[in-house]
């Protein structure tokens, strides 16, 4: 860290470099471009399931055709990656979660549809059992306990199906122990050695995921909570250990999630490991900002301000539901 020398006033006047927009731009310490954004989208398999998500105003669930159009839009806007979240049929959710590794599930169909439409766009996935699990958990549940090792075996099958469908980046969001090593080993063995893993390494047990659960139809399904596998919001040291562990097991990139309440973790991760570091500006963060903007309580400027905070905290990029809106604004 540099030690700034500030000439005493009046020789030192820090306002000199804030006087015009050109001067401010010249000394801007971080920037935000479309290349820093990953756009999360919701793709539904339910006939008529597409359309607005009330707790995420401005975000729609998409059909496969809608996902193709989103991919084209991402390419036009210079957004390098889309992340797919499935909105699966609630009548087909069960305890076996077998649909999670079905090559024909909606997530895998969306991967193929996007790769056909926009081969150069990076497609990221989500690896966790919750979209297909009757009880809303990321892992198998037996007698109220979330099974770790059995879940990891299922996640490996899920990952291989996604890699087979053409995913560029796998996003294990389940927080089971040992999953990164298991996924990396299985990918190598199956010949998918170039598929990247962006590990949800520091994922906190957060109330900010609420609107996401509405979006994927999981609200009200979750039995209990996710505190036995996601990190206690009080724990910074544990988050750092999780990141260290996932990098050591073969993660190519790591994520901190949620974003704005955890900027201290982003900075610590970047400083300590120097690895490609991402934050997820989650659904609750989106809902707070977009809701306040739509009510006239905040100006839309807060969106870019919020994304700059991640860049300042050392993040290389941000998963944000604001991605297309921001990329459009940046394109002028
Ligand atoms: N595994 C993905 C999420 O949990 C997303 C959370 C959110 O946007 O709230």
Coordinates of C-alpha atoms and ligand atoms in Angstrom, one line a residue:
X1 CA 0.0 0.0 0.0
X2 CA 1.5 3.4 -1.0
X3 CA 1.8 6.1 1.6
X4 CA 0.3 9.2 0.1
X5 CA 2.1 12.4 0.6
X6 CA -0.2 15.4 0.7
X7 CA 1.3 18.8 0.5
X8 CA -0.1 21.1 3.3
X9 CA -3.0 23.4 2.3
X10 CA -3.1 25.5 0.2
X11 CA -0.3 23.8 -1.9
X12 CA -2.4 20.6 -1.5
X13 CA -5.9 21.0 -2.8
X14 CA -7.4 17.6 -3.5
X15 CA -10.4 19.3 -5.2
X16 CA -8.2 20.3 -8.2
X17 CA -8.5 16.9 -9.7
X18 CA -12.2 16.7 -9.1
X19 CA -13.0 19.9 -11.0
X20 CA -13.9 18.6 -14.4
X21 CA -15.2 15.3 -15.8
X22 CA -12.0 14.8 -17.9
X23 CA -9.8 15.3 -14.8
X24 CA -11.9 13.0 -12.7
X25 CA -11.7 10.3 -15.4
X26 CA -8.0 10.7 -15.6
X27 CA -7.5 9.8 -12.0
X28 CA -10.2 7.2 -11.6
X29 CA -8.7 4.3 -9.7
X30 CA -11.0 1.5 -11.0
X31 CA -13.2 1.2 -14.0
X32 CA -16.3 -0.7 -14.9
X33 CA -16.9 -2.2 -18.3
X34 CA -19.3 -4.7 -19.7
X35 CA -16.4 -7.2 -19.6
X36 CA -16.7 -7.1 -15.8
X37 CA -20.2 -8.5 -15.8
X38 CA -21.8 -11.9 -15.7
X39 CA -25.5 -11.9 -16.4
X40 CA -27.6 -14.5 -14.4
X41 CA -30.8 -15.5 -16.2
X42 CA -33.8 -17.7 -15.2
X43 CA -35.0 -20.2 -17.8
X44 CA -38.3 -22.0 -17.3
X45 CA -39.4 -25.4 -18.4
X46 CA -43.0 -24.7 -17.4
X47 CA -45.5 -23.7 -20.2
X48 CA -46.5 -20.2 -19.3
X49 CA -43.8 -20.0 -16.6
X50 CA -42.1 -17.1 -18.4
X51 CA -42.6 -13.5 -17.4
X52 CA -42.0 -11.0 -14.6
X53 CA -40.7 -12.0 -11.1
X54 CA -42.6 -9.7 -8.7
X55 CA -39.8 -9.5 -6.1
X56 CA -37.2 -8.7 -8.8
X57 CA -38.9 -5.9 -10.8
X58 CA -37.4 -5.7 -14.3
X59 CA -36.2 -9.4 -14.3
X60 CA -38.2 -12.0 -16.3
X61 CA -38.1 -15.7 -16.3
X62 CA -37.3 -16.7 -19.9
X63 CA -38.3 -19.5 -22.3
X64 CA -35.5 -21.2 -24.2
X65 CA -36.2 -18.8 -27.0
X66 CA -35.9 -16.0 -24.5
X67 CA -32.5 -17.4 -23.4
X68 CA -31.4 -17.4 -27.0
X69 CA -32.4 -13.7 -27.3
X70 CA -30.6 -12.9 -24.1
X71 CA -27.5 -14.5 -25.5
X72 CA -27.6 -12.4 -28.6
X73 CA -28.1 -9.3 -26.5
X74 CA -25.2 -10.2 -24.3
X75 CA -23.0 -10.5 -27.3
X76 CA -24.2 -7.2 -28.7
X77 CA -23.5 -5.5 -25.3
X78 CA -20.1 -7.1 -24.8
X79 CA -21.1 -9.1 -21.7
X80 CA -18.8 -12.1 -21.8
X81 CA -20.8 -14.6 -19.9
X82 CA -24.4 -15.7 -19.0
X83 CA -25.2 -17.8 -16.0
X84 CA -28.2 -20.1 -16.3
X85 CA -30.6 -20.9 -13.4
X86 CA -33.3 -23.4 -14.1
X87 CA -37.0 -22.8 -13.1
X88 CA -38.0 -26.4 -13.0
X89 CA -41.4 -28.1 -12.8
X90 CA -42.4 -28.4 -9.1
X91 CA -44.4 -31.6 -9.9
X92 CA -41.2 -33.3 -11.0
X93 CA -39.1 -32.4 -7.9
X94 CA -38.3 -35.4 -5.7
X95 CA -35.9 -36.6 -3.1
X96 CA -33.8 -38.5 -5.7
X97 CA -32.9 -35.3 -7.6
X98 CA -32.2 -37.5 -10.6
X99 CA -33.3 -34.7 -13.0
X100 CA -30.2 -32.7 -11.9
X101 CA -28.0 -34.9 -14.1
X102 CA -30.6 -35.5 -16.9
X103 CA -29.0 -34.3 -20.2
X104 CA -32.5 -33.1 -21.2
X105 CA -33.2 -31.0 -18.1
X106 CA -33.9 -27.4 -18.7
X107 CA -30.5 -26.2 -17.6
X108 CA -28.7 -28.5 -20.1
X109 CA -31.1 -27.6 -22.9
X110 CA -30.5 -23.9 -22.2
X111 CA -26.7 -24.5 -22.4
X112 CA -27.0 -26.1 -25.8
X113 CA -29.5 -23.4 -27.0
X114 CA -27.2 -20.6 -26.0
X115 CA -24.0 -22.3 -27.4
X116 CA -25.8 -22.8 -30.8
X117 CA -26.9 -19.1 -30.8
X118 CA -23.8 -17.5 -29.5
X119 CA -20.9 -19.9 -29.6
X120 CA -18.4 -17.2 -28.4
X121 CA -20.4 -16.3 -25.3
X122 CA -19.2 -18.1 -22.1
X123 CA -21.9 -20.1 -20.5
X124 CA -21.8 -20.6 -16.8
X125 CA -24.0 -23.1 -14.8
X126 CA -25.1 -23.7 -11.3
X127 CA -24.3 -26.9 -9.6
X128 CA -26.5 -27.8 -6.6
X129 CA -29.4 -30.1 -6.2
X130 CA -31.9 -27.5 -5.1
X131 CA -33.7 -26.9 -8.4
X132 CA -34.7 -30.5 -8.5
X133 CA -35.0 -31.3 -4.8
X134 CA -38.4 -31.6 -3.2
X135 CA -37.3 -30.0 0.0
X136 CA -35.3 -27.1 -1.5
X137 CA -31.9 -28.1 -0.2
X138 CA -28.6 -28.2 -2.2
X139 CA -27.9 -31.7 -1.0
X140 CA -29.7 -35.0 -0.3
X141 CA -31.6 -34.9 3.0
X142 CA -31.9 -37.9 5.3
X143 CA -33.5 -37.6 8.7
X144 CA -33.2 -33.9 8.5
X145 CA -29.4 -34.0 7.8
X146 CA -27.8 -32.8 4.6
X147 CA -25.6 -35.7 3.4
X148 CA -22.2 -34.4 2.2
X149 CA -20.4 -37.3 0.4
X150 CA -23.5 -38.7 -1.3
X151 CA -24.3 -35.3 -2.5
X152 CA -20.9 -34.8 -3.9
X153 CA -21.3 -37.9 -6.0
X154 CA -24.5 -36.5 -7.4
X155 CA -22.9 -33.2 -8.1
X156 CA -20.2 -34.9 -10.1
X157 CA -22.9 -36.4 -12.4
X158 CA -24.6 -33.1 -12.7
X159 CA -21.3 -31.4 -13.6
X160 CA -20.5 -34.0 -16.3
X161 CA -23.9 -33.6 -17.9
X162 CA -23.4 -29.8 -18.0
X163 CA -19.9 -30.1 -19.4
X164 CA -21.2 -32.5 -22.0
X165 CA -23.9 -30.0 -23.0
X166 CA -21.2 -27.5 -23.7
X167 CA -20.8 -25.4 -20.5
X168 CA -17.7 -23.3 -20.3
X169 CA -17.7 -22.5 -16.6
X170 CA -19.2 -24.7 -13.9
X171 CA -20.5 -22.9 -10.8
X172 CA -20.7 -25.2 -7.8
X173 CA -22.9 -23.3 -5.4
X174 CA -23.8 -26.1 -3.0
X175 CA -21.0 -25.6 -0.3
X176 CA -20.5 -29.3 0.3
X177 CA -17.0 -30.2 1.4
X178 CA -14.7 -31.8 -1.1
X179 CA -16.8 -31.1 -4.2
X180 CA -14.2 -29.0 -6.1
X181 CA -11.6 -31.8 -6.0
X182 CA -14.2 -34.4 -6.9
X183 CA -15.5 -32.3 -9.9
X184 CA -12.0 -31.5 -11.1
X185 CA -10.9 -35.1 -11.0
X186 CA -14.0 -36.3 -12.8
X187 CA -13.8 -33.6 -15.5
X188 CA -10.1 -34.6 -16.2
X189 CA -11.0 -38.2 -16.4
X190 CA -13.9 -37.6 -18.8
X191 CA -11.8 -35.5 -21.1
X192 CA -13.3 -32.1 -20.1
X193 CA -10.0 -30.8 -19.0
X194 CA -10.6 -27.3 -20.3
X195 CA -13.9 -26.7 -18.5
X196 CA -13.4 -24.0 -15.9
X197 CA -14.7 -24.0 -12.3
X198 CA -15.9 -20.8 -10.7
X199 CA -16.4 -22.0 -7.2
X200 CA -19.0 -20.4 -4.9
X201 CA -16.2 -20.6 -2.4
X202 CA -17.4 -18.1 0.2
X203 CA -21.1 -18.4 0.1
X204 CA -22.8 -17.1 3.3
X205 CA -26.1 -18.3 4.8
X206 CA -27.9 -15.1 3.8
X207 CA -31.4 -13.7 3.9
X208 CA -30.5 -11.8 0.7
X209 CA -31.4 -14.8 -1.4
X210 CA -35.1 -14.4 -0.8
X211 CA -36.2 -13.1 -4.2
X212 CA -34.1 -15.7 -6.0
X213 CA -36.1 -18.4 -4.3
X214 CA -39.3 -16.7 -5.7
X215 CA -37.7 -16.6 -9.1
X216 CA -36.9 -20.3 -9.2
X217 CA -40.1 -21.3 -7.5
X218 CA -38.4 -22.6 -4.3
X219 CA -40.0 -20.2 -1.8
X220 CA -41.9 -22.0 0.8
X221 CA -40.3 -25.3 -0.2
X222 CA -37.2 -25.1 1.9
X223 CA -37.5 -27.3 5.0
X224 CA -35.3 -25.7 7.7
X225 CA -32.4 -23.5 6.6
X226 CA -29.0 -23.8 4.9
X227 CA -26.9 -23.0 7.9
X228 CA -25.2 -26.4 8.2
X229 CA -23.5 -25.9 4.8
X230 CA -23.4 -22.2 4.0
X231 CA -21.0 -19.9 6.0
X232 CA -22.1 -18.0 9.2
X233 CA -22.3 -14.3 8.2
X234 CA -20.1 -13.5 11.2
X235 CA -17.1 -15.5 9.9
X236 CA -14.4 -13.9 7.8
X237 CA -11.6 -16.4 8.7
X238 CA -13.8 -19.4 7.8
X239 CA -14.6 -17.8 4.4
X240 CA -10.8 -17.4 3.7
X241 CA -10.2 -21.0 4.6
X242 CA -13.0 -22.1 2.2
X243 CA -11.4 -20.1 -0.6
X244 CA -8.0 -21.5 0.1
X245 CA -9.4 -25.0 0.2
X246 CA -11.3 -24.6 -3.1
X247 CA -8.3 -23.1 -4.9
X248 CA -6.1 -26.0 -3.6
X249 CA -8.6 -28.5 -5.0
X250 CA -8.6 -27.0 -8.5
X251 CA -11.0 -24.1 -8.7
X252 CA -9.9 -21.7 -11.5
X253 CA -11.9 -18.7 -10.1
X254 CA -13.6 -18.0 -6.8
X255 CA -16.8 -16.2 -5.8
X256 CA -17.9 -14.3 -2.7
X257 CA -21.7 -14.3 -2.2
X258 CA -23.7 -12.1 -1.4
X259 CA -21.8 -9.1 -2.6
X260 CA -22.3 -5.7 -1.0
X261 CA -22.6 -6.9 2.7
X262 CA -19.3 -8.9 2.2
X263 CA -17.0 -6.5 0.4
X264 CA -14.4 -7.0 3.2
X265 CA -14.3 -10.7 2.2
X266 CA -13.8 -9.7 -1.5
X267 CA -10.8 -7.5 -0.6
X268 CA -9.3 -10.1 1.7
X269 CA -9.7 -12.9 -0.9
X270 CA -8.1 -10.8 -3.7
X271 CA -5.2 -9.7 -1.5
X272 CA -4.5 -13.1 -0.1
X273 CA -4.8 -15.3 -3.1
X274 CA -4.6 -13.0 -6.2
X275 CA -6.9 -15.5 -8.0
X276 CA -9.7 -14.3 -10.4
X277 CA -12.3 -13.2 -7.9
X278 CA -16.0 -12.6 -8.5
X279 CA -18.8 -11.3 -6.3
X280 CA -22.5 -12.2 -6.7
X281 CA -24.7 -9.1 -6.3
X282 CA -27.6 -11.3 -5.3
X283 CA -31.3 -11.0 -5.8
X284 CA -32.0 -9.3 -2.5
X285 CA -29.4 -6.6 -3.3
X286 CA -31.0 -6.2 -6.7
X287 CA -34.5 -6.0 -5.2
X288 CA -33.4 -3.3 -2.6
X289 CA -31.8 -1.1 -5.2
X290 CA -34.3 -1.6 -8.0
X291 CA -37.3 -1.3 -5.6
X292 CA -36.0 1.9 -4.1
X293 CA -35.2 3.3 -7.6
X294 CA -38.7 2.5 -8.9
X295 CA -40.2 4.2 -5.8
X296 CA -38.2 7.3 -6.5
X297 CA -36.2 6.9 -3.2
X298 CA -32.8 6.5 -4.9
X299 CA -31.5 7.6 -8.3
X300 CA -30.4 5.0 -10.9
X301 CA -26.8 6.2 -10.4
X302 CA -26.6 3.9 -7.4
X303 CA -26.4 0.9 -9.7
X304 CA -23.1 1.8 -11.2
X305 CA -21.9 3.0 -7.8
X306 CA -22.8 -0.4 -6.3
X307 CA -20.8 -2.2 -9.0
X308 CA -17.8 0.1 -8.7
X309 CA -17.7 -0.9 -5.0
X310 CA -16.9 -4.5 -6.1
X311 CA -14.2 -3.3 -8.4
X312 CA -12.7 -1.2 -5.6
X313 CA -12.8 -4.2 -3.3
X314 CA -10.6 -6.1 -5.8
X315 CA -13.2 -8.1 -7.8
X316 CA -12.5 -8.9 -11.4
X317 CA -16.1 -9.2 -12.1
X318 CA -19.6 -9.3 -10.7
X319 CA -22.6 -11.5 -11.3
X320 CA -25.4 -9.0 -11.5
X321 CA -29.1 -8.9 -12.6
X322 CA -28.3 -5.3 -13.6
X323 CA -25.8 -6.6 -16.2
X324 CA -27.8 -5.8 -19.4
X325 CA -29.1 -2.5 -18.1
X326 CA -25.6 -1.4 -17.0
X327 CA -23.9 -2.6 -20.2
X328 CA -26.4 -0.6 -22.2
X329 CA -25.8 2.5 -20.1
X330 CA -22.0 2.1 -20.4
X331 CA -22.4 1.8 -24.2
X332 CA -24.0 5.2 -24.0
Ligands
LIG1 N1 -27.1 -20.5 -6.3 C1 -27.5 -19.3 -6.8 C2 -28.2 -18.4 -5.8 O1 -28.4 -18.8 -4.7 C3 -28.5 -17.0 -6.2 C4 -28.8 -16.1 -5.1 C5 -29.5 -14.8 -5.4 O2 -29.4 -14.2 -6.5 O3 -30.2 -14.4 -4.5

